[in-house]
Short mmCIF file of C-alpha atoms in Angstrom, two decimals:
data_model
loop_
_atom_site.label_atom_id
_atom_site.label_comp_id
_atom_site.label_asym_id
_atom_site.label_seq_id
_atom_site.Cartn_x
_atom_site.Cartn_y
_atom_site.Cartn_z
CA UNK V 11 0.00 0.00 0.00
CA UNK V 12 2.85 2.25 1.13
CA UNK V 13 4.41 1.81 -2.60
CA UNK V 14 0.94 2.62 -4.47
CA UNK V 15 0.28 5.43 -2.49
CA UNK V 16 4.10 7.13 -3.30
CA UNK V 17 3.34 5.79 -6.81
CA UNK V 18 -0.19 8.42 -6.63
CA UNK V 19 1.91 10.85 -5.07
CA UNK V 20 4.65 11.08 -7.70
CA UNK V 21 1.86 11.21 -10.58
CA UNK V 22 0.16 13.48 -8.63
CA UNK V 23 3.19 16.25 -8.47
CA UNK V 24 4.19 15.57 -12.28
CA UNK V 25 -0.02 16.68 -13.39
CA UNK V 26 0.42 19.56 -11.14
CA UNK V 27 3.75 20.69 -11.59
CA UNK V 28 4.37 23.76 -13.39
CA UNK V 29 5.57 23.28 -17.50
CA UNK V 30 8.91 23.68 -17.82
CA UNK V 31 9.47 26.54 -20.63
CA UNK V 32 11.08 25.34 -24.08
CA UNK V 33 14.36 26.00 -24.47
CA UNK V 34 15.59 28.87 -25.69
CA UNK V 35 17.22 28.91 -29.64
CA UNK V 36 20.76 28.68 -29.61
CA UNK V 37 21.77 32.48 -30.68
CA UNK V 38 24.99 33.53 -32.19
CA UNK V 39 26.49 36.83 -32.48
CA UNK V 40 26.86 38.26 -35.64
CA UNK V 41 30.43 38.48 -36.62
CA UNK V 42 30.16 40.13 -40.18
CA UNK V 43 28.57 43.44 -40.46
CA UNK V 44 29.72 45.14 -43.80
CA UNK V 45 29.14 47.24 -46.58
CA UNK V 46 30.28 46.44 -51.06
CA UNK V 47 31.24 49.99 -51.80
CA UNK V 48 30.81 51.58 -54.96
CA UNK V 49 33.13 54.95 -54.80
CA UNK V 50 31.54 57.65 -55.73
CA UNK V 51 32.16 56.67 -60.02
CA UNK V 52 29.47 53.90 -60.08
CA UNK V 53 31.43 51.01 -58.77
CA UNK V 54 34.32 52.08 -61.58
CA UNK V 55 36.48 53.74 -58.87
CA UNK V 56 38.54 54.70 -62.02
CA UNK V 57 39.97 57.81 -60.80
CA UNK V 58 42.44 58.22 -57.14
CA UNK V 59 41.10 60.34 -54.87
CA UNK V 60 42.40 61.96 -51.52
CA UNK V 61 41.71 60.70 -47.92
CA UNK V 62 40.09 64.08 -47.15
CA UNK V 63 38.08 64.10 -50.29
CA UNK V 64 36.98 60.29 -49.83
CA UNK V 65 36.03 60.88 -45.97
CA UNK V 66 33.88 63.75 -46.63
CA UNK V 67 31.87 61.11 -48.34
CA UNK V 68 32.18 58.42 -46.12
CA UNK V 69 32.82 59.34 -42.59
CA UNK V 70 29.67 57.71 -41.58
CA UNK V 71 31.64 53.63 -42.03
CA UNK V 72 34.23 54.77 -39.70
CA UNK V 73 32.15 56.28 -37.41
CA UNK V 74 28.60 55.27 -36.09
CA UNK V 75 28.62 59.12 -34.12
CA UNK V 76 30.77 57.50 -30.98
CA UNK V 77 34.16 56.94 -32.72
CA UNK V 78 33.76 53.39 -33.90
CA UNK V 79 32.66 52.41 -37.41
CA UNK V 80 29.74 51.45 -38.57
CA UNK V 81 31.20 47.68 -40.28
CA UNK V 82 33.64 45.92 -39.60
CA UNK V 83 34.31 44.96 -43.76
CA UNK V 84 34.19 46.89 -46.71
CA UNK V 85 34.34 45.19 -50.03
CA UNK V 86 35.78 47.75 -52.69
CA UNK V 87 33.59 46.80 -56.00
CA UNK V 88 34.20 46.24 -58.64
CA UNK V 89 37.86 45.08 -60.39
CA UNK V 90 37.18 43.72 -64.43
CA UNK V 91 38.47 39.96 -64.31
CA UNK V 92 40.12 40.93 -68.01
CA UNK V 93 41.41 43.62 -67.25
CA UNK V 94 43.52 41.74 -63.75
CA UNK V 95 44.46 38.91 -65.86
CA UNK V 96 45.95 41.44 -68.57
CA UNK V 97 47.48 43.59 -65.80
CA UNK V 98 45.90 46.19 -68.04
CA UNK V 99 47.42 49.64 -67.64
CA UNK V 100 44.64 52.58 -69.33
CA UNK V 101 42.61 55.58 -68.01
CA UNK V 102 40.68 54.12 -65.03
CA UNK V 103 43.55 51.13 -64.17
CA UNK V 104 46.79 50.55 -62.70
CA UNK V 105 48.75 46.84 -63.38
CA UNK V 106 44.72 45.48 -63.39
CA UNK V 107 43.50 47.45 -60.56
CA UNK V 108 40.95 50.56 -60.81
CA UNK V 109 43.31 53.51 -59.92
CA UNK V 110 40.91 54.55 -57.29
CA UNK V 111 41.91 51.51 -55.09
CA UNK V 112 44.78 52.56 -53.73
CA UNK V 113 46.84 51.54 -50.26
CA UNK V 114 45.50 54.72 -48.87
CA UNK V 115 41.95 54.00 -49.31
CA UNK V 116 42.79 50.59 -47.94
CA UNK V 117 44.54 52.22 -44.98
CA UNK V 118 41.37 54.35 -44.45
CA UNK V 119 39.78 51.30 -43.11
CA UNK V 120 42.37 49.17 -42.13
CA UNK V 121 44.16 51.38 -39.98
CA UNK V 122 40.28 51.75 -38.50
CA UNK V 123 39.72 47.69 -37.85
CA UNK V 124 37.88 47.35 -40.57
CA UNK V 125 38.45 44.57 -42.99
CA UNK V 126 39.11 45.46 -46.65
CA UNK V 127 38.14 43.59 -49.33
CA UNK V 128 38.31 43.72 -53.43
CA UNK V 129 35.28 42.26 -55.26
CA UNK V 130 36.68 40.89 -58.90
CA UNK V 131 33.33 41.19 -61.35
CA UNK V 132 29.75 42.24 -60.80
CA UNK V 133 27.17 41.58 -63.43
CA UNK V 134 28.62 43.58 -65.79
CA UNK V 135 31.79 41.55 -65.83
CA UNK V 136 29.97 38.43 -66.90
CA UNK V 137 31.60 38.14 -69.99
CA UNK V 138 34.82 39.47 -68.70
CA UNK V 139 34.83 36.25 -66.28
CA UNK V 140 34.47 34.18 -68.54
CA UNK V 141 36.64 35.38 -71.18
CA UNK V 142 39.50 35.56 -68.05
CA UNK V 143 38.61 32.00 -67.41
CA UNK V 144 38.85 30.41 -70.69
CA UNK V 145 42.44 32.12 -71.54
CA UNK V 146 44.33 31.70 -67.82
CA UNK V 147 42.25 31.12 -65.14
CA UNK V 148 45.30 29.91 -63.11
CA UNK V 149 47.23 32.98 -63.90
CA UNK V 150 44.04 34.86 -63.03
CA UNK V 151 44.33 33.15 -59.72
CA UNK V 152 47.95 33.97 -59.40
CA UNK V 153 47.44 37.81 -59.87
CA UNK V 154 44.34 38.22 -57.74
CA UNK V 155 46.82 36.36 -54.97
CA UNK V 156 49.53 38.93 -55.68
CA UNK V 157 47.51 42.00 -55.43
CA UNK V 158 45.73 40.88 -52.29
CA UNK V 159 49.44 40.70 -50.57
CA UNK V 160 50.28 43.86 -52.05
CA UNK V 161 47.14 46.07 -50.73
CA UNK V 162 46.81 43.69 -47.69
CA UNK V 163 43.15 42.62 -48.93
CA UNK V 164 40.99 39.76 -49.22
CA UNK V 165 39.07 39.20 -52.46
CA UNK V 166 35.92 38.24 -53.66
CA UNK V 167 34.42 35.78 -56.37
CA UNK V 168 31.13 37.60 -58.01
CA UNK V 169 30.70 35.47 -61.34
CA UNK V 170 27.17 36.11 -61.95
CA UNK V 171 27.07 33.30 -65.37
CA UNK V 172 23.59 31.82 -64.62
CA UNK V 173 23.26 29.50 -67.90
CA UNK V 174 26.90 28.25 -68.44
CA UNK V 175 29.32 29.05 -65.49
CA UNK V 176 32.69 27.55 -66.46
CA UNK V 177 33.70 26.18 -63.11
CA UNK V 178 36.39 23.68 -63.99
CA UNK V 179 38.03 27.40 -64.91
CA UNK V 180 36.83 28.73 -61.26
CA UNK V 181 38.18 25.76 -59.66
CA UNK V 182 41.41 26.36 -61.40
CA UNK V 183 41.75 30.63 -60.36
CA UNK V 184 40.78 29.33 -57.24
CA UNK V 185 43.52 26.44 -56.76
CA UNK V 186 46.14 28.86 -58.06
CA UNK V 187 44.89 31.48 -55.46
CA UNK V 188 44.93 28.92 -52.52
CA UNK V 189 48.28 27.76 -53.51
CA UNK V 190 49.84 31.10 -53.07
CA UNK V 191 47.46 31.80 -50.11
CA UNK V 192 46.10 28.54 -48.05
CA UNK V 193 43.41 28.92 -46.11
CA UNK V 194 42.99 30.71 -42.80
CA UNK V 195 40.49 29.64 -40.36
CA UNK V 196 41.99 32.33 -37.54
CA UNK V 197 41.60 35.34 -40.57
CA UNK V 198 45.12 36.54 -39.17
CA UNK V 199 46.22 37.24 -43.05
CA UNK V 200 43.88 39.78 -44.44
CA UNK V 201 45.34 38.77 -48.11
CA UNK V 202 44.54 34.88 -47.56
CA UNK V 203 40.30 35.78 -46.97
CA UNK V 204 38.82 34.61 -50.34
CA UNK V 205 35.26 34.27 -50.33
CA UNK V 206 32.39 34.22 -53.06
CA UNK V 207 28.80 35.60 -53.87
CA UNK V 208 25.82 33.73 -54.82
CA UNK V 209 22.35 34.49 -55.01
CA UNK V 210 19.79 34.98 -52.41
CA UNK V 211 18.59 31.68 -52.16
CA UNK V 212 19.23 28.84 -54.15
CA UNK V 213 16.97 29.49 -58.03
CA UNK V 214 19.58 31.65 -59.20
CA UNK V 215 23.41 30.86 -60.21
CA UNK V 216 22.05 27.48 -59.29
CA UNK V 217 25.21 25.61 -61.35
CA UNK V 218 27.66 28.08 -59.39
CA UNK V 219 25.76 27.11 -56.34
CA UNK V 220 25.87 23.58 -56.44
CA UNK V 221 29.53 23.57 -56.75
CA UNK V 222 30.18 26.38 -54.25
CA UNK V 223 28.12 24.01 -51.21
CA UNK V 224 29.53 20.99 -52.21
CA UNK V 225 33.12 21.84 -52.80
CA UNK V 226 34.25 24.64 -51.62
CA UNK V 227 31.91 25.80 -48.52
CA UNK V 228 32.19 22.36 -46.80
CA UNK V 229 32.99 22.98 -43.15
CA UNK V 230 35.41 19.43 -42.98
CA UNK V 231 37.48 20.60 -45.75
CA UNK V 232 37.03 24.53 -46.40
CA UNK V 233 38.52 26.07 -49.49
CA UNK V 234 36.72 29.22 -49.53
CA UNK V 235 35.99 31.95 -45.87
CA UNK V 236 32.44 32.05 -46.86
CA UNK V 237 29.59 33.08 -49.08
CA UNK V 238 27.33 36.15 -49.33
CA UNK V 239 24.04 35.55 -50.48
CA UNK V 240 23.75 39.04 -52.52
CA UNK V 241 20.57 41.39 -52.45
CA UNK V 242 17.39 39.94 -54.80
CA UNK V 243 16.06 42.53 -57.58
CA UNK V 244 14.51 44.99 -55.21
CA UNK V 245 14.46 45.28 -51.96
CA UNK V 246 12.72 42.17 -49.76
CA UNK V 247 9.96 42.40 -47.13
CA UNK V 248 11.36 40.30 -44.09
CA UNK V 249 9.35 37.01 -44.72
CA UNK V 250 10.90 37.04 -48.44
CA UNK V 251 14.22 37.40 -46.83
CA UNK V 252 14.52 35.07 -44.96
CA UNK V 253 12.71 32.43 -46.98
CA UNK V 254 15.60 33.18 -49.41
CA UNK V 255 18.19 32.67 -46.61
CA UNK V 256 16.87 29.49 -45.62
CA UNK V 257 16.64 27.89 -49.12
CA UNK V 258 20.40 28.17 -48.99
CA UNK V 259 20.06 25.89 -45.34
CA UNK V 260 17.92 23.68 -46.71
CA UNK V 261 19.87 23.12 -50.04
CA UNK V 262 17.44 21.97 -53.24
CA UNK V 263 17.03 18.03 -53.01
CA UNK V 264 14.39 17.94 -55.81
CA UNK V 265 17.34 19.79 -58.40
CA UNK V 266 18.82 16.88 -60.51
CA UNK V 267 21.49 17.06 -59.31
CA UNK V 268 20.46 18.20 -56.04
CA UNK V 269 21.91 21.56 -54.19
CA UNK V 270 23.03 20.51 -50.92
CA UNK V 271 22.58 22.57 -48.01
CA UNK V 272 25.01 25.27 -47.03
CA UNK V 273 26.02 25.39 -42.93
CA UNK V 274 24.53 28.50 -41.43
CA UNK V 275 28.29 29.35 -40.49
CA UNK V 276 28.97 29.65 -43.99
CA UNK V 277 27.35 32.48 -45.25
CA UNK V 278 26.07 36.09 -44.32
CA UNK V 279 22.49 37.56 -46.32
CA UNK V 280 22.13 40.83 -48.06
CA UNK V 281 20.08 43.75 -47.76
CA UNK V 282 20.17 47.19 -49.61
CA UNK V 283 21.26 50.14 -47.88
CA UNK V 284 21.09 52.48 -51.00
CA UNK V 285 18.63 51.99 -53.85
CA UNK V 286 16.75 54.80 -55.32
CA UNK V 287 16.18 58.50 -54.48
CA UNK V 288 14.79 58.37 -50.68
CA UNK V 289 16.29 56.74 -47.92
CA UNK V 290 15.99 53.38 -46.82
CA UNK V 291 15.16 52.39 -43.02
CA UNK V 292 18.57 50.33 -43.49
CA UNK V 293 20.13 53.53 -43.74
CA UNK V 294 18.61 55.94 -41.56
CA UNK V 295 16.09 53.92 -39.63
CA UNK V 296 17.62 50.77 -37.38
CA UNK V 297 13.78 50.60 -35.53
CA UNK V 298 12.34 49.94 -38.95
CA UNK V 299 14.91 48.37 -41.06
CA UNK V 300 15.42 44.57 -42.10
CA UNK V 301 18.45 44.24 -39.91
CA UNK V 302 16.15 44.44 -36.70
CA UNK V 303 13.38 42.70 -38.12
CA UNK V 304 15.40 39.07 -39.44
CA UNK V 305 17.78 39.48 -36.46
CA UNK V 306 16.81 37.05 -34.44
CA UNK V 307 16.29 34.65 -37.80
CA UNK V 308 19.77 35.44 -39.23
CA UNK V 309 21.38 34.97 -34.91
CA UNK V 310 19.45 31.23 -34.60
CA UNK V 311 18.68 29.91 -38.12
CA UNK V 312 19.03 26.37 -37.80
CA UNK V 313 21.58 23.71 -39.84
CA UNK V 314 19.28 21.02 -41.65
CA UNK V 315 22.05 19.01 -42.77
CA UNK V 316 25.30 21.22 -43.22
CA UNK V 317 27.39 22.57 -39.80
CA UNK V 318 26.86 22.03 -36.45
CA UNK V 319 25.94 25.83 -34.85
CA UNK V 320 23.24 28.24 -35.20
CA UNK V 321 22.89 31.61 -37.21
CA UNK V 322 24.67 33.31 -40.68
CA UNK V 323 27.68 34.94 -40.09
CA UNK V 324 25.83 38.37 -40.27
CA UNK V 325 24.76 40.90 -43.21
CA UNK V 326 26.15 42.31 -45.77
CA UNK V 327 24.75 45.85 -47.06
CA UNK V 328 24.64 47.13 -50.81
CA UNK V 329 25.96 49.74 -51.43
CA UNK V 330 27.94 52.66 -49.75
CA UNK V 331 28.10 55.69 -51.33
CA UNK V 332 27.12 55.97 -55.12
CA UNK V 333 25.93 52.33 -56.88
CA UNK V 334 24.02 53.72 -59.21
CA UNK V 335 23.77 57.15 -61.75
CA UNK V 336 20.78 57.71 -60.19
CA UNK V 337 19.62 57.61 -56.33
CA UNK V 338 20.99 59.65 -53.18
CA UNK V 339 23.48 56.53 -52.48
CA UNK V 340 24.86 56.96 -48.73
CA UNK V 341 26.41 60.44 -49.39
CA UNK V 342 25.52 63.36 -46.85
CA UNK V 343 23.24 63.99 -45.99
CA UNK V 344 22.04 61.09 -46.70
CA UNK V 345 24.40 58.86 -44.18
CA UNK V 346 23.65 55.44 -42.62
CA UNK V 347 24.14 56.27 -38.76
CA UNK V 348 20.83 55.72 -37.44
CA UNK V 349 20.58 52.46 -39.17
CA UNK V 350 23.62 50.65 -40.21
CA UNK V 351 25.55 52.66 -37.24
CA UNK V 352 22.61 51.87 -34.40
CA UNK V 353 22.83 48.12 -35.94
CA UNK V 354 26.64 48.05 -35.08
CA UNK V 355 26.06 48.64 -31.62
CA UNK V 356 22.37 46.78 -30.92
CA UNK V 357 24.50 43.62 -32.23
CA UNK V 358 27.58 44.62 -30.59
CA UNK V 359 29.48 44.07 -33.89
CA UNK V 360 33.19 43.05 -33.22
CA UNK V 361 35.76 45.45 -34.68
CA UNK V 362 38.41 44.39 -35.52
CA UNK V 363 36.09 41.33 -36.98
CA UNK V 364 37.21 37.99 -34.74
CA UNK V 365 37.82 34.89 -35.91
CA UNK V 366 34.76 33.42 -38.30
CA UNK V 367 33.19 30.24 -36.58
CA UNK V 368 34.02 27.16 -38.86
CA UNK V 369 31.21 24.97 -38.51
#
């Protein structure tokens, strides 16, 4: 009797017993929070301009209104894959390299914390890529390697061939690249960060994607830092977002062949901070923007089948200062304090950026 009535006791304080809350989603901090800039030429950057001239323009990446920037990376856009495989010399380039990207632009940032990229292509180097690519894509390799050492930069892949991408040529400029510069899972080497773009989620570049997961974004044998999973046409409500983002978790099994699934520590999504001729909320607005409103999404996305942690690396904004002929761009008065800047510190962005998480 003794035993039955403990037994009725014990059921008795499990029904009554207050429910234990679920627990919480595993959050990450976001450890990239960065900017593609454009110069103030249209993403040509053809001409060399003075550190005065360029921070008149700009003071708002380097400083949120407290003394610290805004981003911890900027990724100068765009260098023509021709043009770096020629080691062109003409009006708007130097040995391959728009004049306007010079070591003191570089040391703007850099001497700031804040990573510094260069960005080889953009749409309208489609053809150039694959031009570069089907003459020396090895030697193309070889001098994106060299400049990176000489500025002290990383680089990034944006080869936006949808129909036909010639990978066997990508997988050579990026063998060559590694060879001079291996890998670097602590980031110590600026010069050895080499990361690509695809699309938002997974309908677009889906041949470049494919090979990207599987190859080169695996988080047992990395070749590449990371992806960045570029801005769609226009700018996204939050829901469209982040159903982009998570197409890239979830991989495409139905695709023959299939797209795997990318490791949420492999990638960072992107949002427009300049597009058209009013401000965006991104910009000016951190209460209202994108950035607050997928936060805790892009901090505690899931893995479903790639990596082991929780949450994208972090955003990635397009574009600072003018990336188009028309619009305000982020030029004063039209600066990105209030949104970008307040984003910085809500997230508690680290500057200089910390080692990425690998898995």
């Amino acid at each position: 009797m003794r035993r039955i009535l403990a037994a009725f006791a014990l059921v008795i304080a499990v029904l009554v017993a207050p429910a234990r809350p679920a627990a919480a989603a595993a959050v990450a901090p976001l450890q990239i929070y960065g900017a593609w800039h454009c110069g103030n030429d249209f993403c040509t950057w053809g001409a060399v301009r003075t550190v005065a001239e360029f921070d008149s323009q700009n003071h708002w990446l380097v400083d949120r209104g407290d003394g610290r920037p805004s981003v911890n990376v900027v990724v100068l856009s765009f260098l023509d894959p021709l043009k770096l495989l020629h080691l062109s010399d003409d009006a708007g380039t130097v040995a391959g390299v728009p004049r306007g990207m010079t070591p003191d632009i570089v040391g703007y940032f850099s001497g700031r914390g804040v990573r510094v990229m260069l960005s080889i292509g953009g749409f309208t180097y489609t053809g150039a890529w694959n031009t570069a690519l089907a003459e020396n894509a090895a030697q193309l390799g070889r001098n994106a390697a060299a400049v990176a050492q000489r500025l002290g930069v990383g680089i990034e892949i944006d080869y936006e061939e949808n129909t036909s991408p010639n990978l066997a040529g990508l997988q050579a400029f990026i063998d060559a690249y590694r060879a001079a510069l291996p890998y670097d899972a602590t980031g110590a080497n600026p010069a050895a960060r080499l990361t690509i773009d695809l699309a938002a989620g997974d309908r677009y570049l889906i041949a470049l994607t494919r090979k990207a997961t599987a190859d080169w974004l695996r988080t047992d044998r990395p070749v590449l830092d990371y992806a960045n999973a570029m801005v769609p046409a226009k700018q996204p409500a939050a829901s469209a977002a982040i159903a982009s983002w998570q197409e890239h978790l979830d991989g495409k099994p139905a695709y023959a062949p299939p797209v795997p699934p990318l490791a949420p520590a492999k990638f960072t999504g992107g949002l427009y901070v300049a597009n058209g001729g009013k401000p965006l909320p991104e910009c000016t607005s951190f209460a209202s923007s994108l950035q607050n409103s997928t936060g805790t999404f892009v901090q505690s996305a899931a893995p479903n089948g790639a990596g082991t942690t929780a949450g994208l690396l972090g955003y990635m904004f397009w574009a600072a200062e003018r990336p188009a002929t028309r619009g305000i761009g982020t030029v004063p008065p039209n600066t990105c304090e209030g949104g970008i800047g307040v984003g910085a510190t809500t997230y508690q962005i680290p500057i200089p950026m910390t080692a990425l998480r690998q898995s």
